[in-house]
Backbone as a ProteinNet text record, in pm:
[ID]
protein_1_A
[PRIMARY]
XXXXXXXXXXXXXXXXXXXXXXXXXXXXXXXXXXXXXXXXXXXXXXXXXXXXXXXXXXXXXXXXXXXXXXXXXXXXXXXXXXXXXXXXXXXXXXXXXXXXXXXXX
[TERTIARY]
1480.8	1496.7	1648.1	1709.4	1866.6	1884.4	1988.2	1985.9	2098.4	2103.6	2199.4	2207.8	2341.3	2317.7	2186.8	2126.2	1988	1893	1892.4	1773.2	1783.1	1578.2	1623.4	1567.3	1678.3	1582.3	1571.5	1462.9	1409.5	1467.5	1401.9	1521.4	1464.3	1521.7	1478.4	1427	1320.3	1276.7	1311.4	1434.6	1505	1569.2	1540.2	1581.8	1428.4	1299.4	1213.1	1181.5	1240.4	1172.1	1313.3	1372.5	1547.2	1459.5	1418.8	1357.8	1209.3	1176.9	1001	1025	1120.2	1175.3	1198	1376	1369.4	1278.7	1186	1031.8	989.8	946	910.9	1029.3	1075.5	1211.5	1187.2	1190.2	1224.4	1119.9	954.6	874.6	805.3	918	881.7	993.6	1067.7	1172.6	1133.6	1072.4	974	896.8	788.8	665.9	792.1	909.4	947	1048.8	1030.8	1055.4	1004.4	852.4	733.8	704.9	674.7	671.4	777.1	882.6	974.9	950.9	927.6	915.9	754.7	665.6	573	612	661.5	765.1	772.9	858.6	944.2	835	789	644.6	652.7	529	443.2	544.6	714.1	785.4	838.1	790.4	836.7	719.6	524.8	468.4	463.4	500.9	476.6	629.1	724.8	863	801.5	660.6	677.7	531.1	451.9	396.7	424.1	505.5	595.6	704.5	750	810.1	718.9	606.4	421.7	427.7	410.7	355.1	498.8	569.5	693.6	692.6	668.8	653.1	550.6	457.2	323.4	376.2	435.1	489.4	558.5	699.4	743.3	688.3	558.7	510.2	427.8	331.6	289	382.5	473.8	591.4	662.9	680.3	735.8	548.1	485.5	353.9	329.5	309.1	361.9	493.6	609.4	704.3	742.8	647.3	609.1	493.3	329.9	264.4	338.8	462.2	503.6	603.3	665.4	765.7	681	537.8	410.6	377.7	321.5	237.2	381	526.4	629.4	662.6	578.7	634.5	534.8	458.7	270	353.2	375.1	361.2	467.9	606.8	729.5	627	583.5	512.7	312.4	388.9	295.6	401.7	495.1	546.8	619.2	620.4	722	569.3	461.5	370.6	333.5	277	304.2	414.7	596.6	659.1	635.7	581.4	589.3	463.6	379.8	229.4	364.1	395.5	389.1	531.2	621.7	680.2	606.2	575.4	472.7	405.4	411.5	287.3	420.1	569.2	543	725.3	744.5	841	939.7	1083	1225.2	1324.7	1384.8	1523.2	1567.1	1680.6	1796.4	1895.7	1940.4	2037.2	1930.9	1821.5	1722.2	1696	1702.5	1604.8	1463.4	1466.5	1291.5	1263.6	1190.4	1098.8	1179.4	1134.7	1169.6	1308.7	1374.8	1541.9	1570.1	1533.8	1549.6	1500.9	1390.7	1347.7	1424.3	1505.5	1630.6	1739.1	1732.4	1825.1	1812.7
-988.4	-1024.8	-1079.7	-988.8	-1065.5	-1136.5	-1224.1	-1274.4	-1243	-1142.1	-1131.1	-1146.8	-1250.1	-1280.6	-1300.5	-1370.1	-1425.3	-1340.3	-1282.2	-1145.8	-1109.1	-1072.5	-1060	-923.7	-896.4	-724.4	-761.1	-618.8	-619.2	-517.3	-523.7	-447.1	-296.9	-189.2	-4.4	-70.5	64.2	166.8	156.1	216.8	250.6	101	-15.7	-190.2	-188.9	-101.8	-234.6	-86.3	99	101.4	83.4	24.6	-29.7	-137	-162.9	-356.5	-299.9	-211.2	-215.6	-55.5	30.1	103.4	-6.5	-176.4	-249	-303.2	-392.8	-428.9	-358.7	-227	-127.1	-135.1	-99.3	-124.1	-227.5	-335.4	-479.9	-525.8	-371.3	-485.4	-376.7	-261.4	-193.1	-211	-269.8	-341.3	-454.2	-572.3	-672.9	-592.5	-537.2	-439.3	-417.6	-291.7	-262.2	-424.9	-529	-652.4	-681.4	-722.9	-747.8	-647.3	-564.1	-488.5	-494.5	-565.6	-521.9	-677.1	-755.5	-919.5	-911.3	-766.9	-800.9	-771.2	-673.3	-603.3	-695.6	-739.7	-824.7	-900.2	-1017.2	-1110	-1047.1	-887.6	-833.1	-769	-803.3	-788.8	-882.3	-970	-1105.4	-1150.9	-1160.4	-1148	-1071.1	-925.3	-883.7	-926.9	-973.2	-1064.5	-1091.3	-1238.8	-1367.3	-1316.6	-1221.2	-1189.1	-1146.2	-1030.4	-943.3	-1069.3	-1187	-1319.2	-1352.7	-1397.3	-1475.4	-1335.4	-1265.5	-1143.6	-1122.9	-1113.9	-1107.8	-1289.2	-1387.9	-1506.4	-1485	-1426.6	-1395.9	-1339.3	-1208.2	-1181.7	-1202.1	-1278.3	-1362.2	-1452.8	-1457.4	-1596.9	-1510.9	-1426.5	-1379.4	-1282.5	-1248.1	-1187	-1325.8	-1424.2	-1562.1	-1593.4	-1607.1	-1605.1	-1467.5	-1366.5	-1259.7	-1277.3	-1367.8	-1370.9	-1439.3	-1557.6	-1639.1	-1674.4	-1539.8	-1545	-1403.7	-1381	-1264.7	-1268	-1425	-1499.2	-1550.1	-1624.4	-1663.3	-1612.7	-1472.8	-1361.2	-1340.8	-1310.4	-1299.2	-1396.1	-1505.5	-1631.4	-1596.3	-1613.1	-1615.5	-1501.4	-1393.5	-1264.9	-1255.1	-1394.1	-1366.7	-1496.7	-1555	-1659.6	-1615.9	-1504.1	-1422	-1306.8	-1277.5	-1227.5	-1281.4	-1468.6	-1498.2	-1570.1	-1572.2	-1585	-1506.2	-1372	-1274.3	-1281.4	-1265.6	-1302.3	-1380.3	-1554.8	-1641.6	-1636.3	-1509.1	-1510.7	-1350.2	-1279.1	-1184.1	-1255.2	-1345.5	-1422.6	-1542.8	-1541.7	-1605.3	-1597.3	-1423.9	-1351.7	-1240.2	-1296.2	-1175.7	-1182.9	-1092.5	-1110.3	-1119.1	-1208.3	-1218.5	-1151.1	-1085.6	-985	-1070.2	-1050.1	-1096.8	-1129.9	-1199.5	-1258.5	-1321	-1296.5	-1313.1	-1423.3	-1490.4	-1618.3	-1594	-1529.1	-1425.5	-1329.9	-1229.7	-1138.8	-1049.4	-1116.4	-1058.5	-1117.1	-1194.9	-1141.7	-1030.6	-975.6	-840.6	-736.7	-708.5	-636.7	-570.2	-640.1	-604.4	-495.5	-521.5	-402.4	-306.7
5957.1	6078.5	6165.1	6229.3	6264.8	6393.6	6453.1	6608.2	6601.9	6688.7	6761.6	6968.6	7023.8	7130.8	7193.5	7097.6	7114.6	7113	7151.1	7128.7	6940	6954.4	6811.9	6830.7	6701.2	6615.4	6546.7	6521.3	6415.7	6343.7	6129.4	6110.6	6092.3	6035	6077	6023.2	5994.2	5868.7	5760.1	5740.4	5617.5	5535.9	5601.9	5593.3	5534.3	5523.3	5419.2	5347.9	5398.5	5283.5	5109.2	5132	5077.5	4978.8	5055.8	5007.1	4898.3	4997.5	4866.1	4717.8	4750.1	4663.1	4615.5	4594.7	4469.5	4518.5	4499.6	4465.9	4396.2	4324	4268.5	4145.9	4131.8	4060	3991	4065.8	3917.4	3910.6	3966	3896.3	3766.6	3757.7	3612	3548.4	3569.8	3410.2	3386	3451	3432.3	3351	3358.5	3347.1	3135.8	3138.9	3041.1	2943.2	2993.5	2969.7	2860.2	2930.3	2889.3	2755.5	2783.3	2680.4	2583.7	2607.9	2422.8	2356.4	2494.4	2430.6	2367.9	2384.2	2252.1	2212	2218.8	2020.8	1958.3	2047.6	1934.7	1881.8	1967.4	1911	1823.8	1758.7	1692.9	1572	1568.6	1513	1412.5	1446.2	1439.1	1350.1	1419.9	1311.1	1193.3	1184.3	1109.6	961.2	1047.5	911.7	857.8	939.3	831.2	733.1	802	715.3	591	602.1	499.1	377.9	442.3	378.8	298.4	367.4	290.3	188.7	201.2	64	-69.4	-39.5	-31.5	-187.6	-113.9	-170.4	-316.8	-233.1	-333.4	-405	-432.5	-530.6	-641.1	-493.4	-703.3	-714.3	-659.9	-765.9	-833.8	-876.6	-948.3	-1062.2	-992.1	-1077.7	-1183.4	-1154.3	-1226.7	-1359.8	-1302	-1381.6	-1538	-1436.2	-1586.1	-1647	-1621.9	-1665.1	-1777.6	-1735.8	-1831	-1907.9	-1865.8	-1980	-2064.8	-2055.8	-2151.8	-2211.2	-2218.6	-2294.9	-2407.3	-2384.7	-2439.8	-2534.8	-2505.5	-2533.7	-2644.6	-2622.9	-2706.1	-2836.3	-2830	-2866.5	-3008.2	-2973	-3039.4	-3130.7	-3066.1	-3231	-3267.9	-3209.6	-3270.2	-3375.2	-3373.7	-3482.4	-3567.1	-3487.6	-3610.4	-3757.1	-3703.3	-3740.9	-3867.6	-3869.3	-3947	-4040.8	-3941.3	-4106.9	-4152.9	-4103.7	-4228.3	-4334.1	-4307	-4355.3	-4467.8	-4421.6	-4532.9	-4656.8	-4565.7	-4659.2	-4773.5	-4735.6	-4803.8	-4918.8	-4865.8	-4917.7	-5041.6	-4985.2	-5109.8	-5261.8	-5189.9	-5286.4	-5415.5	-5397.8	-5398.7	-5477	-5567.8	-5638.3	-5579.6	-5623.3	-5494.4	-5623.7	-5585.3	-5625.6	-5683	-5734.1	-5754.2	-5645.9	-5639.7	-5545.9	-5402.9	-5399	-5210.3	-5263.4	-5156.7	-5121.3	-5064.9	-5112.9	-5031.6	-4991	-5009.1	-5011.6	-4846.3	-4807.3	-4649.5	-4669.9	-4712.6	-4683.7	-4765.7	-4843	-4944.3	-4897.1	-4775.8	-4715.1	-4598.5	-4578.1	-4477.1	-4540.6	-4669.5	-4663.7	-4791
[MASK]
+++++++++++++++++++++++++++++++++++++++++++++++++++++++++++++++++++++++++++++++++++++++++++++++++++++++++

């Protein structure tokens, strides 16, 4: 409402319609922003869950790598043991210090 020369003038009906429409537009925008904020929060949670899953997979990978190297060392030791056993019972060809060395040629 406005006052002019001491008299109160009521706003026109079109002014009310304008403000009601503006209010509705602002409410719709606010709802859209809330939905976007909720989506952002959901994506942040998903990102954190995925990061935790990746950390778990990295830890499993490290364990598997360690197991693989351990197994490789065991196999290398087994092969060396077999070579020593072969060397102990074999006749060494001339010019070679062991039977397994002669097998390389």
